[in-house]
GROMACS .gro file of C-alpha atoms in nm:
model
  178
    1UNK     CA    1  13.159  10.228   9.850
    2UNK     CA    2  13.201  10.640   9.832
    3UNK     CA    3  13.417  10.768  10.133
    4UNK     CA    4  13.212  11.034  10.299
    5UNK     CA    5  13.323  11.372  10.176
    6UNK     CA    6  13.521  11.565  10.455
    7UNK     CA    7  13.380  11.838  10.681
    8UNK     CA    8  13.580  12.155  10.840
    9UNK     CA    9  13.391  12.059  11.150
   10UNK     CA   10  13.397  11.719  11.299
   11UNK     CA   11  13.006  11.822  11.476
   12UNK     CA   12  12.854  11.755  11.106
   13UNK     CA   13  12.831  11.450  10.969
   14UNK     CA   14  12.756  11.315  10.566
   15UNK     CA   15  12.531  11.018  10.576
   16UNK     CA   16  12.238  10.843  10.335
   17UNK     CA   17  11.907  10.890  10.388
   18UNK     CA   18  11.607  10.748  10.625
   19UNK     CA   19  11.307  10.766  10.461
   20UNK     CA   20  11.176  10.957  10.740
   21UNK     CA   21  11.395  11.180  10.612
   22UNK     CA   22  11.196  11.314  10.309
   23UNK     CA   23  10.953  11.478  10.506
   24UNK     CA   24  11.211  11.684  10.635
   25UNK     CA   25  11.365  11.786  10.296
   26UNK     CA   26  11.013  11.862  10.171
   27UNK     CA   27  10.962  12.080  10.463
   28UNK     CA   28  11.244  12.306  10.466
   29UNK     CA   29  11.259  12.332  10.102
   30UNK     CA   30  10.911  12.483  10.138
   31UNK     CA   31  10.981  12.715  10.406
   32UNK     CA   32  11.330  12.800  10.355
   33UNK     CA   33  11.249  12.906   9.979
   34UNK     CA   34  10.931  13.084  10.063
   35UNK     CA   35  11.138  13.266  10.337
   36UNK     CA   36  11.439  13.361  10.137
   37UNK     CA   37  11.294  13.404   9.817
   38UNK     CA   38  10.913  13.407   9.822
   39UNK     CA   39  10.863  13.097   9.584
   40UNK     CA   40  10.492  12.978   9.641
   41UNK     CA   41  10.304  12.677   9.667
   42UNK     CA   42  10.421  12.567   9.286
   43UNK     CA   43  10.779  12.490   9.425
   44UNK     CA   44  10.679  12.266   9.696
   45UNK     CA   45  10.454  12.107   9.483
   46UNK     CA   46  10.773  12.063   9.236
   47UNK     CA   47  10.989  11.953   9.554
   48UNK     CA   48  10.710  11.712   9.661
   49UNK     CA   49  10.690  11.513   9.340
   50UNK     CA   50  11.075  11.473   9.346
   51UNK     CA   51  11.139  11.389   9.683
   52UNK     CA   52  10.823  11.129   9.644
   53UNK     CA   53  10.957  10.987   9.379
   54UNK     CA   54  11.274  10.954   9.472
   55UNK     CA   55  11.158  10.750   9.777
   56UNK     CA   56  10.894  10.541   9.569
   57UNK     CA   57  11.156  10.484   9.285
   58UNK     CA   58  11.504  10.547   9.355
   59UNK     CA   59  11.792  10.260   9.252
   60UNK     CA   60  12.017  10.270   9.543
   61UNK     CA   61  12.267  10.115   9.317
   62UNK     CA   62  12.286  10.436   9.130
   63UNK     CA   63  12.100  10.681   9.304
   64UNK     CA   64  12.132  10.853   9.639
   65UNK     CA   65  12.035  11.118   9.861
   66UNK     CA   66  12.279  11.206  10.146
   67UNK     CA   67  12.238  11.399  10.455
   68UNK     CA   68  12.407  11.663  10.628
   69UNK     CA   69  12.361  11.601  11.035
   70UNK     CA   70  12.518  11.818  11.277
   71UNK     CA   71  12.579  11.651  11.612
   72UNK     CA   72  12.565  11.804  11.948
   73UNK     CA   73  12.558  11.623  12.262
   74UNK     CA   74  12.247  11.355  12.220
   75UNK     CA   75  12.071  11.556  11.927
   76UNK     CA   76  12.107  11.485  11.565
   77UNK     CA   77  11.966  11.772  11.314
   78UNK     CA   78  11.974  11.748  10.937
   79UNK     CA   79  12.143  12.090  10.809
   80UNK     CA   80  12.145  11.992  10.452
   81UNK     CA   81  12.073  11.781  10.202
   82UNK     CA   82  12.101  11.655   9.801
   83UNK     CA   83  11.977  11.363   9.574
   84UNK     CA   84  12.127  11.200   9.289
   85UNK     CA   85  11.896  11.046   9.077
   86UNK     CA   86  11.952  10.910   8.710
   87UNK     CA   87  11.837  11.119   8.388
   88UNK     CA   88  11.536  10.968   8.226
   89UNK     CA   89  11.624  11.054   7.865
   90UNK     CA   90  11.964  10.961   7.925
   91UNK     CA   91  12.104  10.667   8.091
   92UNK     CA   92  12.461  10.780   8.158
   93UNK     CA   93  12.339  11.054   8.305
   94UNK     CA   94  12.294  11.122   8.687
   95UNK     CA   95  12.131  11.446   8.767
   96UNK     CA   96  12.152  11.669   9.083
   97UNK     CA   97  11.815  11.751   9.268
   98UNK     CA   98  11.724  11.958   9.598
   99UNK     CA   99  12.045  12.095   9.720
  100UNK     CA  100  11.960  12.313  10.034
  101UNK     CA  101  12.161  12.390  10.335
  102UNK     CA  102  12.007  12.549  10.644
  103UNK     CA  103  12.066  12.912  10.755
  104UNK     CA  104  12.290  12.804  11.022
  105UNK     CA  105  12.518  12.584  10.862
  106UNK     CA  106  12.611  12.774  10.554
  107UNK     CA  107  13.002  12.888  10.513
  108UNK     CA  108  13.063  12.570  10.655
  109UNK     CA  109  13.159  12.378  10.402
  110UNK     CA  110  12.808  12.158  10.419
  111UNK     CA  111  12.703  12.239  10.055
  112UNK     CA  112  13.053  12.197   9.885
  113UNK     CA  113  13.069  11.831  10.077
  114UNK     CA  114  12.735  11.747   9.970
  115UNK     CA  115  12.813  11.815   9.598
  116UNK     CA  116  13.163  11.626   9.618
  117UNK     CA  117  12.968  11.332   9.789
  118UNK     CA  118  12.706  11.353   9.413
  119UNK     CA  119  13.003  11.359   9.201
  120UNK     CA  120  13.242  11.093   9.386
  121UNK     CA  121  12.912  10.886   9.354
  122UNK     CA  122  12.844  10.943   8.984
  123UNK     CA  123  13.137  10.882   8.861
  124UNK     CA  124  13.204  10.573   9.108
  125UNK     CA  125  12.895  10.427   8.935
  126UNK     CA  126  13.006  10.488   8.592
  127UNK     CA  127  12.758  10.803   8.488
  128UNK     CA  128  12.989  11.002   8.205
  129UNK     CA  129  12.809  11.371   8.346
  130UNK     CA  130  12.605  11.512   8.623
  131UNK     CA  131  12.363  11.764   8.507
  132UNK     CA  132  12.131  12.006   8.725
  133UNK     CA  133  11.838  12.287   8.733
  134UNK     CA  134  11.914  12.568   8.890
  135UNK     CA  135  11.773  12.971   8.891
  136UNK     CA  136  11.994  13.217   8.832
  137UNK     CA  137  11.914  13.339   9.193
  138UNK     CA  138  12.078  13.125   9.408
  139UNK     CA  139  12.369  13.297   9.385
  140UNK     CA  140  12.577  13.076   9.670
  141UNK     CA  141  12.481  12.726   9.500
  142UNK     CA  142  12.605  12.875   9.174
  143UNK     CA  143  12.952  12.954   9.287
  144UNK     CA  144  12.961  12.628   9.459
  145UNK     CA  145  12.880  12.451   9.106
  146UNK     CA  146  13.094  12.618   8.916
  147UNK     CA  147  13.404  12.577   9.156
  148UNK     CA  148  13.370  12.237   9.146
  149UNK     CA  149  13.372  12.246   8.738
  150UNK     CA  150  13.005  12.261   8.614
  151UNK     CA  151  12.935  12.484   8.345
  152UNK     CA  152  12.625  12.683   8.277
  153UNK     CA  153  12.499  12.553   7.882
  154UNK     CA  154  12.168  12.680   7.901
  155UNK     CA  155  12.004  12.984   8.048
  156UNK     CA  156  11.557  13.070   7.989
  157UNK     CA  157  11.366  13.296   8.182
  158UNK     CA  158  11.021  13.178   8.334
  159UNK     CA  159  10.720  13.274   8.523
  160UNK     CA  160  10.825  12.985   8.781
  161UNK     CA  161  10.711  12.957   9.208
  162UNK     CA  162  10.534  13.325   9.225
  163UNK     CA  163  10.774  13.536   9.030
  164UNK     CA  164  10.994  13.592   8.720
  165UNK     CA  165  11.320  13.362   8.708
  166UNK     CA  166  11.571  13.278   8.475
  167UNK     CA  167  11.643  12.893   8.517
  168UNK     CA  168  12.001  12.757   8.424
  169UNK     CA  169  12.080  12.424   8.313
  170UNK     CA  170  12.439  12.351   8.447
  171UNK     CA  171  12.646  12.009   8.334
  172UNK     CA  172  12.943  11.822   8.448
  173UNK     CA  173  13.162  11.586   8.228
  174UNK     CA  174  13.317  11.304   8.436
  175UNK     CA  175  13.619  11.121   8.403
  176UNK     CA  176  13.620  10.766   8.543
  177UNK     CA  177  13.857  10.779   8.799
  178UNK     CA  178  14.018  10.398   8.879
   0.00000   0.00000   0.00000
C-alpha cells in the first residue's frame, strides 16, 4: 500500500489512525484554534461532525486519516494529523479535512509529510483531484498547499467560528502515477 511519507527526524513517525484517536483530533482542533485564532464553539462543532463521521463512515479502501507520532523513549504523542475522505457530489474526488500540527512540531516537516501521505493515497486509489477548505488565515497550511501544487479556484468571505473570514477552496489535479 502507500509508503509512509519521509520525516527530517527519525523521533516522528506517519501512521493510520486508532479510533481512540479522534478524540484527540477533536480536542486539539478545539483548543489549538481557539488559542491561535479565537474560533468559537461553531468550529468544534464543524470538527466534531467530521471527525464523527469519518469514524462512523469512512471506506478504508479509499479513505484515511494518518497520524503524526513523535517518539521519545516509552511515550508516543500525536503531533499532527489529516483525513482523506471522498467528495460526496463527486466520486473521483478525495477531499482533504483537519490538517493541524501541534505548536511544537511545526518547521519540522510534519505538515508537508502529512499532505504527501493524502496525495500518494489519492492518486494510489485512482481519485483524478484532491480538493480542500481552507481560510485565508492559515497562512503556514497555505504555503504548504500551494508548494505541493494546489491552486486556490475559489475565494468568499464569511461570518464563520466567532469572526470575519474569507474561506478558500483549493484543488489538486492528479496524474495516475504507475
Amino acid at each position: 500500500m502507500t509508503q509512509t511519507a519521509p520525516l527530517p527526524t527519525n523521533s516522528i513517525t506517519i501512521r493510520t489512525h486508532q479510533p481512540a484517536d479522534i478524540d484527540w483530533i477533536i480536542s486539539r482542533h478545539g483548543t489549538l484554534y481557539a488559542d491561535e485564532y479565537n474560533f468559537n464553539n461553531k468550529f468544534l462543532t464543524l470538527v466534531t461532525k467530521i471527525a464523527s463521521d469519518f469514524q462512523q463512515n469512512h471506506d478504508p479502501t479509499s479513505e484515511r486519516c494518518w497520524i503524526a507520532e513523535r517518539t521519545d523513549k516509552t511515550i508516543n504523542e500525536p503531533v499532527g494529523c489529516m483525513m482523506l475522505v471522498k467528495d460526496i457530489d463527486s466520486p473521483d474526488t478525495a477531499r482533504l479535512r483537519l490538517l493541524l500540527v501541534e505548536p511544537s512540531a511545526r518547521g519540522m516537516g510534519v505538515g508537508r509529510s502529512l499532505i504527501k501521505q493524502c496525495i500518494g493515497f489519492a492518486r494510489e486509489v485512482g481519485y483524478k483531484r484532491v480538493v480542500l477548505w481552507t481560510q485565508s488565515i492559515l497562512g503556514s497550511a497555505r504555503r504548504l498547499y500551494k508548494a505541493e501544487g494546489f491552486q486556490l479556484v475559489k475565494q468568499e468571505e464569511h461570518e464563520g467560528f466567532g469572526t470575519t473570514l474569507v474561506g478558500e477552496l483549493w484543488e489538486l489535479q492528479l496524474e495516475r502515477v504507475s
